[in-house]
Each structure stands twice: as C-alpha cells, then as structure tokens.
Amino acid sequence: MRPNDRTETRKTKRLKTKPALLVMGILLLGNLLWFIAWLIPNNAGSGEAVAEVDGDAIRHEDWVAEMESRVGRESLEALVNEKVMEAAAKKHDIDVSDEELELELALYRSATEGTDQTFLGLNEEQMTKKIRARIILEKVLAKDVVVEDQALKDYYEQNKSLYEVPTSYDVKAIFVSSQEEAESVKQELESGSSFEGLARERSIDASTASLGGSLGFINANTTSLDPNIVRAASELEPMELSEALPLTDGRFAVIQVQSVSEGTSFSFDDVKAHIQRELALEQLPQSVTPRAFWEEFDATWLYED
C-alpha cells in the first residue's frame, strides 16, 4: 500500500466514526456517574471527615457540595437521558442481543488506542452496560432512517479492514523511573500486593495510576503505547507478571494482562445492522441528542444550581 493510500484509509476511518462522538460524549457522562457513586459511600455521615490537611478536616458534606457544584448538572442530565432512552427503548420494542454486545465490544477494542478514556477503568460488566446503552440510543435515533442495502455493502467493502479484529489484551501497568524500582515492584506483587493498590501508590504515570494502572485494551496495532509494552502483552498469559520492561523514554514498567480477547473476522451479515446504524446516524443533524426525546417522555428538569 502506498503512503497516500494509508493516509486516505485513516482519514476515511475518522470520517466514518465521527457520528459516534455524540454517543461517546454521553457515555463519558455515564463514567462520571459511576465515579461519583464509587466515591461516596451510601451511609456516610454528613459530618464525617474524608481527609485532613495539617490537622484541618475536610467534611463529607463539603466534599459532596463541591462535587455537586462542579458536576451536578451534567451528572443529573446523564441520569435523565439514561431514563429517557430506557423509556424510548420500551416504547419502540428495542432490545440488544448478546451477539450485538459481543460485536460492539470487539469492534471497540479493535478501534481504540490504549489511551482512550471512554471505558478506561471499567470492568467487563460496567463496559457491557454502557455499550448496551449506546446501542439502544443508536437504534432509537436511527429507527426511521432508510439506508439502501447497496450502500451497506459498499461501506463494508471499503472498510473491510475495520472488521478484521486483532487479538486484544486488557493490560495494567506500573511505571517507575529505574530498573531497580521495577524489580522491587514485581517482588511486592509476587508477595501478594494488589496491583491496583501498588499502581496508585508507586506508579509515576499519574493518568493511569489513578485508575489502578489500567491501560485498557491494546492490540498489535496500538501506537500510543511503548512498543515493548505491546510486545510483552502478546507474550504473557492472563494474570502473569512481566519482567522489568525498559521503555523508550527511559522509564521502566511492570505489566499484567488481565484478560485476552481473541481476534476474529466479521462477515457482512455479522455487521450489517451495525453499519446500518452508522450510516443512518450520519444522515441525522449533529444536534440530535437524547434531550430531543424529553418532551415525548415527560422528562421535567427540577434541579436548581
């Protein structure tokens, strides 16, 4: 393939996936809700201290008030949108099969880089729930849009490489500044320390340390991570620890593969419904969001900030 051909292929992929940005934005708000639920214990007392600085306590009620002022409106809107989409799915008899979920999960893992933030830090169950919500939204939005069969076949032929899904690896990593530190980290892990806990404590990569070291799913085509990490991931068994890996930026890493998703090829029939939604969404105005359904399903905004 000529360099210009590769550039054109990447451009086509970006253009074809652009309609999904709206849906991904909604899912990111969903991640926000999960984060808040994880942070706030259900029975925490309002006067309970959640942190101290030089003996000065930060109270639970102050913490919650600060989070509400920052993300209250966005998180409530995400909840309303979720309920509205559930109502729309029920009204229009929309369901999501296990096969559809498996297809979307495989395509997501293949298309995203390790640094993608949409599902980073979520387990399989949480990721599946959010992808199911995305499929329902797409089906509701695309239900009245007609796409000719020939257009579906043409899209498949022009983008067949998107449906050749490589084996992917769910990877966690701890980044440190020296080989000695990396070997020390591995010893602690082999002695029973939690990978997630040790990543938060010792990893010098702030963006992944806060997620317990999660890099998300990576595959042989991943370019956003050091090639030594990509190579090592393909050689490890699930839950096996790597050696201290030297990285091109001078750091070292210890990685662990949490799970492996074997590669596969999807036929036109496998992905026909998926492509239909993609092309239907491209025909819709960019302004279409779940909020457009609020009036239909009697959603009322009562929150005042």
PDB file of C-alpha atoms in Angstrom:
ATOM      1  CA  MET A   1       0.000   0.000   0.000  1.00  0.00           C
ATOM      2  CA  ARG A   2       1.309   3.439  -0.957  1.00  0.00           C
ATOM      3  CA  PRO A   3       1.743   6.110   1.805  1.00  0.00           C
ATOM      4  CA  ASN A   4      -1.092   8.163   0.337  1.00  0.00           C
ATOM      5  CA  ASP A   5      -3.355   5.106   0.474  1.00  0.00           C
ATOM      6  CA  ARG A   6      -2.612   4.637   4.165  1.00  0.00           C
ATOM      7  CA  THR A   7      -3.365   8.309   4.826  1.00  0.00           C
ATOM      8  CA  GLU A   8      -6.657   8.040   2.944  1.00  0.00           C
ATOM      9  CA  THR A   9      -7.622   4.896   4.897  1.00  0.00           C
ATOM     10  CA  ARG A  10      -7.012   6.632   8.214  1.00  0.00           C
ATOM     11  CA  LYS A  11      -8.964   9.681   7.025  1.00  0.00           C
ATOM     12  CA  THR A  12     -11.915   7.511   5.951  1.00  0.00           C
ATOM     13  CA  LYS A  13     -11.960   5.789   9.316  1.00  0.00           C
ATOM     14  CA  ARG A  14     -12.004   9.098  11.181  1.00  0.00           C
ATOM     15  CA  LEU A  15     -14.795  10.464   8.999  1.00  0.00           C
ATOM     16  CA  LYS A  16     -16.896   7.340   9.341  1.00  0.00           C
ATOM     17  CA  THR A  17     -16.581   7.241  13.095  1.00  0.00           C
ATOM     18  CA  LYS A  18     -17.335  10.953  13.606  1.00  0.00           C
ATOM     19  CA  PRO A  19     -21.092  10.426  14.263  1.00  0.00           C
ATOM     20  CA  ALA A  20     -20.194   8.255  17.249  1.00  0.00           C
ATOM     21  CA  LEU A  21     -18.638  11.244  19.062  1.00  0.00           C
ATOM     22  CA  LEU A  22     -22.059  12.328  20.326  1.00  0.00           C
ATOM     23  CA  VAL A  23     -22.712   8.891  21.774  1.00  0.00           C
ATOM     24  CA  MET A  24     -19.230   8.703  23.303  1.00  0.00           C
ATOM     25  CA  GLY A  25     -19.799  12.046  24.987  1.00  0.00           C
ATOM     26  CA  ILE A  26     -22.921  10.667  26.615  1.00  0.00           C
ATOM     27  CA  LEU A  27     -21.001   7.600  27.764  1.00  0.00           C
ATOM     28  CA  LEU A  28     -18.302   9.779  29.298  1.00  0.00           C
ATOM     29  CA  LEU A  29     -21.012  11.412  31.395  1.00  0.00           C
ATOM     30  CA  GLY A  30     -22.042   7.917  32.404  1.00  0.00           C
ATOM     31  CA  ASN A  31     -18.486   7.275  33.565  1.00  0.00           C
ATOM     32  CA  LEU A  32     -18.798  10.412  35.690  1.00  0.00           C
ATOM     33  CA  LEU A  33     -21.852   8.985  37.419  1.00  0.00           C
ATOM     34  CA  TRP A  34     -20.039   5.731  38.119  1.00  0.00           C
ATOM     35  CA  PHE A  35     -17.090   7.673  39.558  1.00  0.00           C
ATOM     36  CA  ILE A  36     -19.327   9.652  41.923  1.00  0.00           C
ATOM     37  CA  ALA A  37     -21.138   6.514  43.068  1.00  0.00           C
ATOM     38  CA  TRP A  38     -17.796   4.849  43.747  1.00  0.00           C
ATOM     39  CA  LEU A  39     -16.510   7.812  45.730  1.00  0.00           C
ATOM     40  CA  ILE A  40     -19.478   8.393  48.008  1.00  0.00           C
ATOM     41  CA  PRO A  41     -20.410   5.641  50.485  1.00  0.00           C
ATOM     42  CA  ASN A  42     -24.165   5.246  50.785  1.00  0.00           C
ATOM     43  CA  ASN A  43     -24.259   5.630  54.544  1.00  0.00           C
ATOM     44  CA  ALA A  44     -21.543   8.200  55.083  1.00  0.00           C
ATOM     45  CA  GLY A  45     -22.472  10.793  57.671  1.00  0.00           C
ATOM     46  CA  SER A  46     -22.534  14.393  56.566  1.00  0.00           C
ATOM     47  CA  GLY A  47     -20.159  15.434  59.342  1.00  0.00           C
ATOM     48  CA  GLU A  48     -17.664  12.653  58.757  1.00  0.00           C
ATOM     49  CA  ALA A  49     -14.133  13.709  57.809  1.00  0.00           C
ATOM     50  CA  VAL A  50     -12.970  12.361  54.461  1.00  0.00           C
ATOM     51  CA  ALA A  51      -9.486  13.935  54.527  1.00  0.00           C
ATOM     52  CA  GLU A  52      -7.237  16.094  56.679  1.00  0.00           C
ATOM     53  CA  VAL A  53      -4.658  18.738  55.785  1.00  0.00           C
ATOM     54  CA  ASP A  54      -2.347  19.847  58.583  1.00  0.00           C
ATOM     55  CA  GLY A  55      -4.975  18.767  61.114  1.00  0.00           C
ATOM     56  CA  ASP A  56      -7.787  20.641  59.348  1.00  0.00           C
ATOM     57  CA  ALA A  57     -10.582  18.241  58.362  1.00  0.00           C
ATOM     58  CA  ILE A  58     -12.433  18.216  55.053  1.00  0.00           C
ATOM     59  CA  ARG A  59     -16.001  17.132  55.845  1.00  0.00           C
ATOM     60  CA  HIS A  60     -18.079  14.760  53.769  1.00  0.00           C
ATOM     61  CA  GLU A  61     -20.807  17.381  53.292  1.00  0.00           C
ATOM     62  CA  ASP A  62     -18.283  19.924  51.965  1.00  0.00           C
ATOM     63  CA  TRP A  63     -16.846  17.352  49.599  1.00  0.00           C
ATOM     64  CA  VAL A  64     -20.278  16.425  48.233  1.00  0.00           C
ATOM     65  CA  ALA A  65     -21.248  20.096  47.858  1.00  0.00           C
ATOM     66  CA  GLU A  66     -18.066  20.770  45.891  1.00  0.00           C
ATOM     67  CA  MET A  67     -18.698  17.831  43.569  1.00  0.00           C
ATOM     68  CA  GLU A  68     -22.308  18.898  43.067  1.00  0.00           C
ATOM     69  CA  SER A  69     -21.217  22.420  42.135  1.00  0.00           C
ATOM     70  CA  ARG A  70     -18.755  21.022  39.592  1.00  0.00           C
ATOM     71  CA  VAL A  71     -20.654  18.127  38.038  1.00  0.00           C
ATOM     72  CA  GLY A  72     -24.173  18.182  39.484  1.00  0.00           C
ATOM     73  CA  ARG A  73     -25.927  19.446  36.360  1.00  0.00           C
ATOM     74  CA  GLU A  74     -24.010  17.166  33.987  1.00  0.00           C
ATOM     75  CA  SER A  75     -24.493  14.046  36.096  1.00  0.00           C
ATOM     76  CA  LEU A  76     -28.223  14.678  36.574  1.00  0.00           C
ATOM     77  CA  GLU A  77     -28.683  15.266  32.848  1.00  0.00           C
ATOM     78  CA  ALA A  78     -26.894  11.974  32.142  1.00  0.00           C
ATOM     79  CA  LEU A  79     -29.282  10.188  34.517  1.00  0.00           C
ATOM     80  CA  VAL A  80     -32.326  11.776  32.881  1.00  0.00           C
ATOM     81  CA  ASN A  81     -31.017  10.864  29.429  1.00  0.00           C
ATOM     82  CA  GLU A  82     -30.490   7.271  30.535  1.00  0.00           C
ATOM     83  CA  LYS A  83     -34.070   7.021  31.816  1.00  0.00           C
ATOM     84  CA  VAL A  84     -35.451   8.668  28.676  1.00  0.00           C
ATOM     85  CA  MET A  85     -33.598   6.182  26.470  1.00  0.00           C
ATOM     86  CA  GLU A  86     -34.907   3.277  28.545  1.00  0.00           C
ATOM     87  CA  ALA A  87     -38.443   4.582  28.046  1.00  0.00           C
ATOM     88  CA  ALA A  88     -37.853   5.039  24.315  1.00  0.00           C
ATOM     89  CA  ALA A  89     -36.496   1.508  24.001  1.00  0.00           C
ATOM     90  CA  LYS A  90     -39.563   0.130  25.773  1.00  0.00           C
ATOM     91  CA  LYS A  91     -41.971   2.158  23.626  1.00  0.00           C
ATOM     92  CA  HIS A  92     -40.350   1.099  20.361  1.00  0.00           C
ATOM     93  CA  ASP A  93     -39.712  -2.506  21.474  1.00  0.00           C
ATOM     94  CA  ILE A  94     -35.949  -2.137  21.102  1.00  0.00           C
ATOM     95  CA  ASP A  95     -33.690  -4.793  22.586  1.00  0.00           C
ATOM     96  CA  VAL A  96     -29.995  -5.629  22.439  1.00  0.00           C
ATOM     97  CA  SER A  97     -28.885  -9.226  21.918  1.00  0.00           C
ATOM     98  CA  ASP A  98     -25.794 -10.855  23.391  1.00  0.00           C
ATOM     99  CA  GLU A  99     -24.416 -11.179  19.853  1.00  0.00           C
ATOM    100  CA  GLU A 100     -24.767  -7.426  19.299  1.00  0.00           C
ATOM    101  CA  LEU A 101     -22.960  -6.711  22.559  1.00  0.00           C
ATOM    102  CA  GLU A 102     -20.116  -9.079  21.697  1.00  0.00           C
ATOM    103  CA  LEU A 103     -19.751  -7.471  18.261  1.00  0.00           C
ATOM    104  CA  GLU A 104     -19.648  -3.925  19.643  1.00  0.00           C
ATOM    105  CA  LEU A 105     -17.164  -4.892  22.354  1.00  0.00           C
ATOM    106  CA  ALA A 106     -14.874  -6.496  19.777  1.00  0.00           C
ATOM    107  CA  LEU A 107     -15.079  -3.511  17.415  1.00  0.00           C
ATOM    108  CA  TYR A 108     -14.460  -1.091  20.279  1.00  0.00           C
ATOM    109  CA  ARG A 109     -11.362  -2.963  21.430  1.00  0.00           C
ATOM    110  CA  SER A 110     -10.042  -3.069  17.886  1.00  0.00           C
ATOM    111  CA  ALA A 111     -10.678   0.596  17.053  1.00  0.00           C
ATOM    112  CA  THR A 112      -9.473   2.318  20.226  1.00  0.00           C
ATOM    113  CA  GLU A 113      -5.994   3.080  21.446  1.00  0.00           C
ATOM    114  CA  GLY A 114      -4.858   2.235  24.949  1.00  0.00           C
ATOM    115  CA  THR A 115      -5.227   5.895  25.928  1.00  0.00           C
ATOM    116  CA  ASP A 116      -8.934   6.083  25.013  1.00  0.00           C
ATOM    117  CA  GLN A 117     -10.803   7.327  28.102  1.00  0.00           C
ATOM    118  CA  THR A 118     -14.373   6.234  27.299  1.00  0.00           C
ATOM    119  CA  PHE A 119     -14.306   2.950  29.222  1.00  0.00           C
ATOM    120  CA  LEU A 120     -10.932   3.155  30.943  1.00  0.00           C
ATOM    121  CA  GLY A 121     -11.059   1.838  34.489  1.00  0.00           C
ATOM    122  CA  LEU A 122     -14.351  -0.004  33.991  1.00  0.00           C
ATOM    123  CA  ASN A 123     -14.703  -3.744  34.397  1.00  0.00           C
ATOM    124  CA  GLU A 124     -16.338  -6.007  31.801  1.00  0.00           C
ATOM    125  CA  GLU A 125     -19.805  -5.750  33.349  1.00  0.00           C
ATOM    126  CA  GLN A 126     -19.711  -1.943  33.533  1.00  0.00           C
ATOM    127  CA  MET A 127     -18.373  -1.678  29.984  1.00  0.00           C
ATOM    128  CA  THR A 128     -21.080  -4.008  28.679  1.00  0.00           C
ATOM    129  CA  LYS A 129     -23.794  -1.962  30.384  1.00  0.00           C
ATOM    130  CA  LYS A 130     -22.575   1.262  28.810  1.00  0.00           C
ATOM    131  CA  ILE A 131     -22.229  -0.262  25.360  1.00  0.00           C
ATOM    132  CA  ARG A 132     -25.758  -1.635  25.659  1.00  0.00           C
ATOM    133  CA  ALA A 133     -26.969   1.897  26.458  1.00  0.00           C
ATOM    134  CA  ARG A 134     -25.121   3.219  23.412  1.00  0.00           C
ATOM    135  CA  ILE A 135     -26.698   0.631  21.104  1.00  0.00           C
ATOM    136  CA  ILE A 136     -30.184   1.465  22.399  1.00  0.00           C
ATOM    137  CA  LEU A 137     -29.584   5.164  21.774  1.00  0.00           C
ATOM    138  CA  GLU A 138     -28.319   4.481  18.255  1.00  0.00           C
ATOM    139  CA  LYS A 139     -31.319   2.282  17.477  1.00  0.00           C
ATOM    140  CA  VAL A 140     -33.769   4.887  18.740  1.00  0.00           C
ATOM    141  CA  LEU A 141     -32.112   7.650  16.726  1.00  0.00           C
ATOM    142  CA  ALA A 142     -31.776   5.561  13.562  1.00  0.00           C
ATOM    143  CA  LYS A 143     -35.083   3.671  13.602  1.00  0.00           C
ATOM    144  CA  ASP A 144     -36.802   5.810  10.919  1.00  0.00           C
ATOM    145  CA  VAL A 145     -33.782   6.337   8.661  1.00  0.00           C
ATOM    146  CA  VAL A 146     -33.692   4.245   5.471  1.00  0.00           C
ATOM    147  CA  VAL A 147     -30.316   3.084   4.151  1.00  0.00           C
ATOM    148  CA  GLU A 148     -30.154   1.120   0.889  1.00  0.00           C
ATOM    149  CA  ASP A 149     -28.619  -2.369   1.018  1.00  0.00           C
ATOM    150  CA  GLN A 150     -26.115  -1.442  -1.680  1.00  0.00           C
ATOM    151  CA  ALA A 151     -24.819   1.418   0.458  1.00  0.00           C
ATOM    152  CA  LEU A 152     -24.306  -1.025   3.326  1.00  0.00           C
ATOM    153  CA  LYS A 153     -22.389  -3.440   1.092  1.00  0.00           C
ATOM    154  CA  ASP A 154     -20.271  -0.647  -0.368  1.00  0.00           C
ATOM    155  CA  TYR A 155     -19.371   0.602   3.101  1.00  0.00           C
ATOM    156  CA  TYR A 156     -18.386  -2.901   4.185  1.00  0.00           C
ATOM    157  CA  GLU A 157     -16.144  -3.429   1.155  1.00  0.00           C
ATOM    158  CA  GLN A 158     -14.497  -0.014   1.536  1.00  0.00           C
ATOM    159  CA  ASN A 159     -13.870  -0.524   5.260  1.00  0.00           C
ATOM    160  CA  LYS A 160     -13.389  -4.284   5.480  1.00  0.00           C
ATOM    161  CA  SER A 161     -10.194  -3.855   7.488  1.00  0.00           C
ATOM    162  CA  LEU A 162     -12.272  -2.416  10.351  1.00  0.00           C
ATOM    163  CA  TYR A 163     -13.938  -5.793  10.722  1.00  0.00           C
ATOM    164  CA  GLU A 164     -10.697  -7.777  10.834  1.00  0.00           C
ATOM    165  CA  VAL A 165     -10.364  -7.632  14.603  1.00  0.00           C
ATOM    166  CA  PRO A 166      -6.925  -8.463  16.055  1.00  0.00           C
ATOM    167  CA  THR A 167      -6.416 -10.216  19.368  1.00  0.00           C
ATOM    168  CA  SER A 168      -6.589  -7.635  22.152  1.00  0.00           C
ATOM    169  CA  TYR A 169      -5.246  -7.577  25.696  1.00  0.00           C
ATOM    170  CA  ASP A 170      -6.657  -5.856  28.772  1.00  0.00           C
ATOM    171  CA  VAL A 171      -3.484  -4.530  30.401  1.00  0.00           C
ATOM    172  CA  LYS A 172      -2.498  -2.907  33.673  1.00  0.00           C
ATOM    173  CA  ALA A 173       0.905  -1.273  34.152  1.00  0.00           C
ATOM    174  CA  ILE A 174       3.043   0.297  36.855  1.00  0.00           C
ATOM    175  CA  PHE A 175       5.563   2.861  35.584  1.00  0.00           C
ATOM    176  CA  VAL A 176       8.716   3.670  37.556  1.00  0.00           C
ATOM    177  CA  SER A 177      11.939   5.553  36.902  1.00  0.00           C
ATOM    178  CA  SER A 178      14.519   2.752  37.236  1.00  0.00           C
ATOM    179  CA  GLN A 179      15.003  -0.962  36.672  1.00  0.00           C
ATOM    180  CA  GLU A 180      15.701  -1.424  40.385  1.00  0.00           C
ATOM    181  CA  GLU A 181      12.320   0.098  41.252  1.00  0.00           C
ATOM    182  CA  ALA A 182      10.582  -2.071  38.656  1.00  0.00           C
ATOM    183  CA  GLU A 183      12.130  -5.222  40.104  1.00  0.00           C
ATOM    184  CA  SER A 184      11.091  -4.101  43.587  1.00  0.00           C
ATOM    185  CA  VAL A 185       7.523  -3.565  42.356  1.00  0.00           C
ATOM    186  CA  LYS A 186       7.437  -7.041  40.837  1.00  0.00           C
ATOM    187  CA  GLN A 187       8.666  -8.582  44.099  1.00  0.00           C
ATOM    188  CA  GLU A 188       5.902  -6.826  46.023  1.00  0.00           C
ATOM    189  CA  LEU A 189       3.314  -8.067  43.541  1.00  0.00           C
ATOM    190  CA  GLU A 190       4.629 -11.621  43.753  1.00  0.00           C
ATOM    191  CA  SER A 191       4.387 -11.341  47.550  1.00  0.00           C
ATOM    192  CA  GLY A 192       0.662 -10.677  47.264  1.00  0.00           C
ATOM    193  CA  SER A 193       0.324  -6.904  46.985  1.00  0.00           C
ATOM    194  CA  SER A 194      -2.656  -5.652  44.994  1.00  0.00           C
ATOM    195  CA  PHE A 195      -1.706  -4.482  41.504  1.00  0.00           C
ATOM    196  CA  GLU A 196      -4.278  -1.690  41.634  1.00  0.00           C
ATOM    197  CA  GLY A 197      -3.166  -0.509  45.060  1.00  0.00           C
ATOM    198  CA  LEU A 198       0.516  -0.601  44.184  1.00  0.00           C
ATOM    199  CA  ALA A 199      -0.122   1.271  40.934  1.00  0.00           C
ATOM    200  CA  ARG A 200      -1.837   4.089  42.828  1.00  0.00           C
ATOM    201  CA  GLU A 201       0.997   4.167  45.352  1.00  0.00           C
ATOM    202  CA  ARG A 202       4.109   3.793  43.213  1.00  0.00           C
ATOM    203  CA  SER A 203       3.385   4.417  39.532  1.00  0.00           C
ATOM    204  CA  ILE A 204       4.819   7.710  38.249  1.00  0.00           C
ATOM    205  CA  ASP A 205       2.264   7.859  35.423  1.00  0.00           C
ATOM    206  CA  ALA A 206      -0.495   9.928  37.031  1.00  0.00           C
ATOM    207  CA  SER A 207      -3.176   9.289  34.404  1.00  0.00           C
ATOM    208  CA  THR A 208      -3.075   5.509  34.788  1.00  0.00           C
ATOM    209  CA  ALA A 209      -2.048   5.358  38.461  1.00  0.00           C
ATOM    210  CA  SER A 210      -5.399   6.847  39.467  1.00  0.00           C
ATOM    211  CA  LEU A 211      -7.092   4.008  37.556  1.00  0.00           C
ATOM    212  CA  GLY A 212      -5.145   1.275  39.305  1.00  0.00           C
ATOM    213  CA  GLY A 213      -2.728   1.037  36.388  1.00  0.00           C
ATOM    214  CA  SER A 214      -5.358   0.307  33.730  1.00  0.00           C
ATOM    215  CA  LEU A 215      -4.230   0.871  30.136  1.00  0.00           C
ATOM    216  CA  GLY A 216      -7.452  -0.518  28.696  1.00  0.00           C
ATOM    217  CA  PHE A 217      -7.431  -2.891  25.732  1.00  0.00           C
ATOM    218  CA  ILE A 218      -4.444  -2.837  23.411  1.00  0.00           C
ATOM    219  CA  ASN A 219      -3.517  -4.862  20.330  1.00  0.00           C
ATOM    220  CA  ALA A 220      -0.710  -5.263  17.822  1.00  0.00           C
ATOM    221  CA  ASN A 221      -1.822  -2.069  16.046  1.00  0.00           C
ATOM    222  CA  THR A 222      -1.655   0.130  19.153  1.00  0.00           C
ATOM    223  CA  THR A 223       0.735   3.024  18.584  1.00  0.00           C
ATOM    224  CA  SER A 224       0.012   5.208  21.614  1.00  0.00           C
ATOM    225  CA  LEU A 225       1.979   2.947  23.976  1.00  0.00           C
ATOM    226  CA  ASP A 226       5.607   1.916  24.087  1.00  0.00           C
ATOM    227  CA  PRO A 227       6.238  -0.981  21.658  1.00  0.00           C
ATOM    228  CA  ASN A 228       7.863  -3.013  24.439  1.00  0.00           C
ATOM    229  CA  ILE A 229       4.571  -2.949  26.352  1.00  0.00           C
ATOM    230  CA  VAL A 230       2.617  -4.020  23.262  1.00  0.00           C
ATOM    231  CA  ARG A 231       5.081  -6.843  22.561  1.00  0.00           C
ATOM    232  CA  ALA A 232       5.171  -8.076  26.158  1.00  0.00           C
ATOM    233  CA  ALA A 233       1.366  -8.108  26.389  1.00  0.00           C
ATOM    234  CA  SER A 234       1.176 -10.523  23.457  1.00  0.00           C
ATOM    235  CA  GLU A 235       3.625 -12.908  25.157  1.00  0.00           C
ATOM    236  CA  LEU A 236       2.071 -13.052  28.643  1.00  0.00           C
ATOM    237  CA  GLU A 237      -0.566 -15.423  29.943  1.00  0.00           C
ATOM    238  CA  PRO A 238      -3.551 -13.858  31.738  1.00  0.00           C
ATOM    239  CA  MET A 239      -2.550 -12.600  35.226  1.00  0.00           C
ATOM    240  CA  GLU A 240       1.143 -13.302  34.558  1.00  0.00           C
ATOM    241  CA  LEU A 241       3.573 -10.515  35.502  1.00  0.00           C
ATOM    242  CA  SER A 242       6.135  -9.208  33.043  1.00  0.00           C
ATOM    243  CA  GLU A 243       9.778  -8.650  33.791  1.00  0.00           C
ATOM    244  CA  ALA A 244      11.008  -5.080  34.295  1.00  0.00           C
ATOM    245  CA  LEU A 245      10.411  -3.607  30.833  1.00  0.00           C
ATOM    246  CA  PRO A 246      12.762  -0.845  29.604  1.00  0.00           C
ATOM    247  CA  LEU A 247      10.821   1.856  27.741  1.00  0.00           C
ATOM    248  CA  THR A 248      11.987   4.205  25.012  1.00  0.00           C
ATOM    249  CA  ASP A 249      11.519   7.279  27.231  1.00  0.00           C
ATOM    250  CA  GLY A 250      13.910   5.952  29.870  1.00  0.00           C
ATOM    251  CA  ARG A 251      11.277   4.702  32.288  1.00  0.00           C
ATOM    252  CA  PHE A 252      10.575   1.090  33.236  1.00  0.00           C
ATOM    253  CA  ALA A 253       7.287  -0.760  33.596  1.00  0.00           C
ATOM    254  CA  VAL A 254       5.818  -3.925  35.024  1.00  0.00           C
ATOM    255  CA  ILE A 255       2.638  -5.050  33.276  1.00  0.00           C
ATOM    256  CA  GLN A 256      -0.029  -7.661  33.800  1.00  0.00           C
ATOM    257  CA  VAL A 257      -2.556  -8.906  31.233  1.00  0.00           C
ATOM    258  CA  GLN A 258      -5.964  -9.162  32.874  1.00  0.00           C
ATOM    259  CA  SER A 259      -7.719 -10.943  30.016  1.00  0.00           C
ATOM    260  CA  VAL A 260      -7.324 -11.788  26.337  1.00  0.00           C
ATOM    261  CA  SER A 261      -9.950 -11.305  23.630  1.00  0.00           C
ATOM    262  CA  GLU A 262      -9.113 -13.488  20.633  1.00  0.00           C
ATOM    263  CA  GLY A 263      -9.128 -11.888  17.196  1.00  0.00           C
ATOM    264  CA  THR A 264     -11.809 -12.644  14.634  1.00  0.00           C
ATOM    265  CA  SER A 265     -13.146 -11.634  11.217  1.00  0.00           C
ATOM    266  CA  PHE A 266     -16.715 -10.391  10.831  1.00  0.00           C
ATOM    267  CA  SER A 267     -18.681 -11.077   7.656  1.00  0.00           C
ATOM    268  CA  PHE A 268     -21.049  -8.582   6.047  1.00  0.00           C
ATOM    269  CA  ASP A 269     -24.033 -10.359   7.600  1.00  0.00           C
ATOM    270  CA  ASP A 270     -22.377 -10.133  11.029  1.00  0.00           C
ATOM    271  CA  VAL A 271     -22.037  -6.351  10.858  1.00  0.00           C
ATOM    272  CA  LYS A 272     -24.910  -5.341   8.558  1.00  0.00           C
ATOM    273  CA  ALA A 273     -27.087  -3.968  11.383  1.00  0.00           C
ATOM    274  CA  HIS A 274     -24.095  -2.153  12.891  1.00  0.00           C
ATOM    275  CA  ILE A 275     -23.281  -0.493   9.554  1.00  0.00           C
ATOM    276  CA  GLN A 276     -26.933   0.443   9.054  1.00  0.00           C
ATOM    277  CA  ARG A 277     -26.870   2.372  12.332  1.00  0.00           C
ATOM    278  CA  GLU A 278     -23.559   4.037  11.451  1.00  0.00           C
ATOM    279  CA  LEU A 279     -24.808   5.272   8.083  1.00  0.00           C
ATOM    280  CA  ALA A 280     -28.200   6.252   9.470  1.00  0.00           C
ATOM    281  CA  LEU A 281     -26.576   8.357  12.187  1.00  0.00           C
ATOM    282  CA  GLU A 282     -24.529  10.169   9.541  1.00  0.00           C
ATOM    283  CA  GLN A 283     -27.775  11.397   7.987  1.00  0.00           C
ATOM    284  CA  LEU A 284     -29.032  12.944  11.220  1.00  0.00           C
ATOM    285  CA  PRO A 285     -28.362  16.543  12.308  1.00  0.00           C
ATOM    286  CA  GLN A 286     -25.410  16.771  14.679  1.00  0.00           C
ATOM    287  CA  SER A 287     -27.695  18.499  17.179  1.00  0.00           C
ATOM    288  CA  VAL A 288     -29.775  15.361  17.831  1.00  0.00           C
ATOM    289  CA  THR A 289     -29.289  14.232  21.446  1.00  0.00           C
ATOM    290  CA  PRO A 290     -31.372  12.290  23.972  1.00  0.00           C
ATOM    291  CA  ARG A 291     -32.683  15.654  25.182  1.00  0.00           C
ATOM    292  CA  ALA A 292     -34.749  15.800  21.996  1.00  0.00           C
ATOM    293  CA  PHE A 293     -36.859  12.999  23.499  1.00  0.00           C
ATOM    294  CA  TRP A 294     -37.502  14.672  26.860  1.00  0.00           C
ATOM    295  CA  GLU A 295     -40.859  16.170  25.955  1.00  0.00           C
ATOM    296  CA  GLU A 296     -42.102  12.937  24.397  1.00  0.00           C
ATOM    297  CA  PHE A 297     -41.417  11.040  27.615  1.00  0.00           C
ATOM    298  CA  ASP A 298     -42.445  13.802  30.026  1.00  0.00           C
ATOM    299  CA  ALA A 299     -38.976  14.454  31.464  1.00  0.00           C
ATOM    300  CA  THR A 300     -39.040  17.502  33.738  1.00  0.00           C
ATOM    301  CA  TRP A 301     -35.968  19.406  34.952  1.00  0.00           C
ATOM    302  CA  LEU A 302     -36.413  20.376  38.618  1.00  0.00           C
ATOM    303  CA  TYR A 303     -32.781  20.862  39.647  1.00  0.00           C
ATOM    304  CA  GLU A 304     -31.630  24.397  40.505  1.00  0.00           C
ATOM    305  CA  ASP A 305     -27.924  25.177  40.830  1.00  0.00           C
TER     306      ASP A 305
END
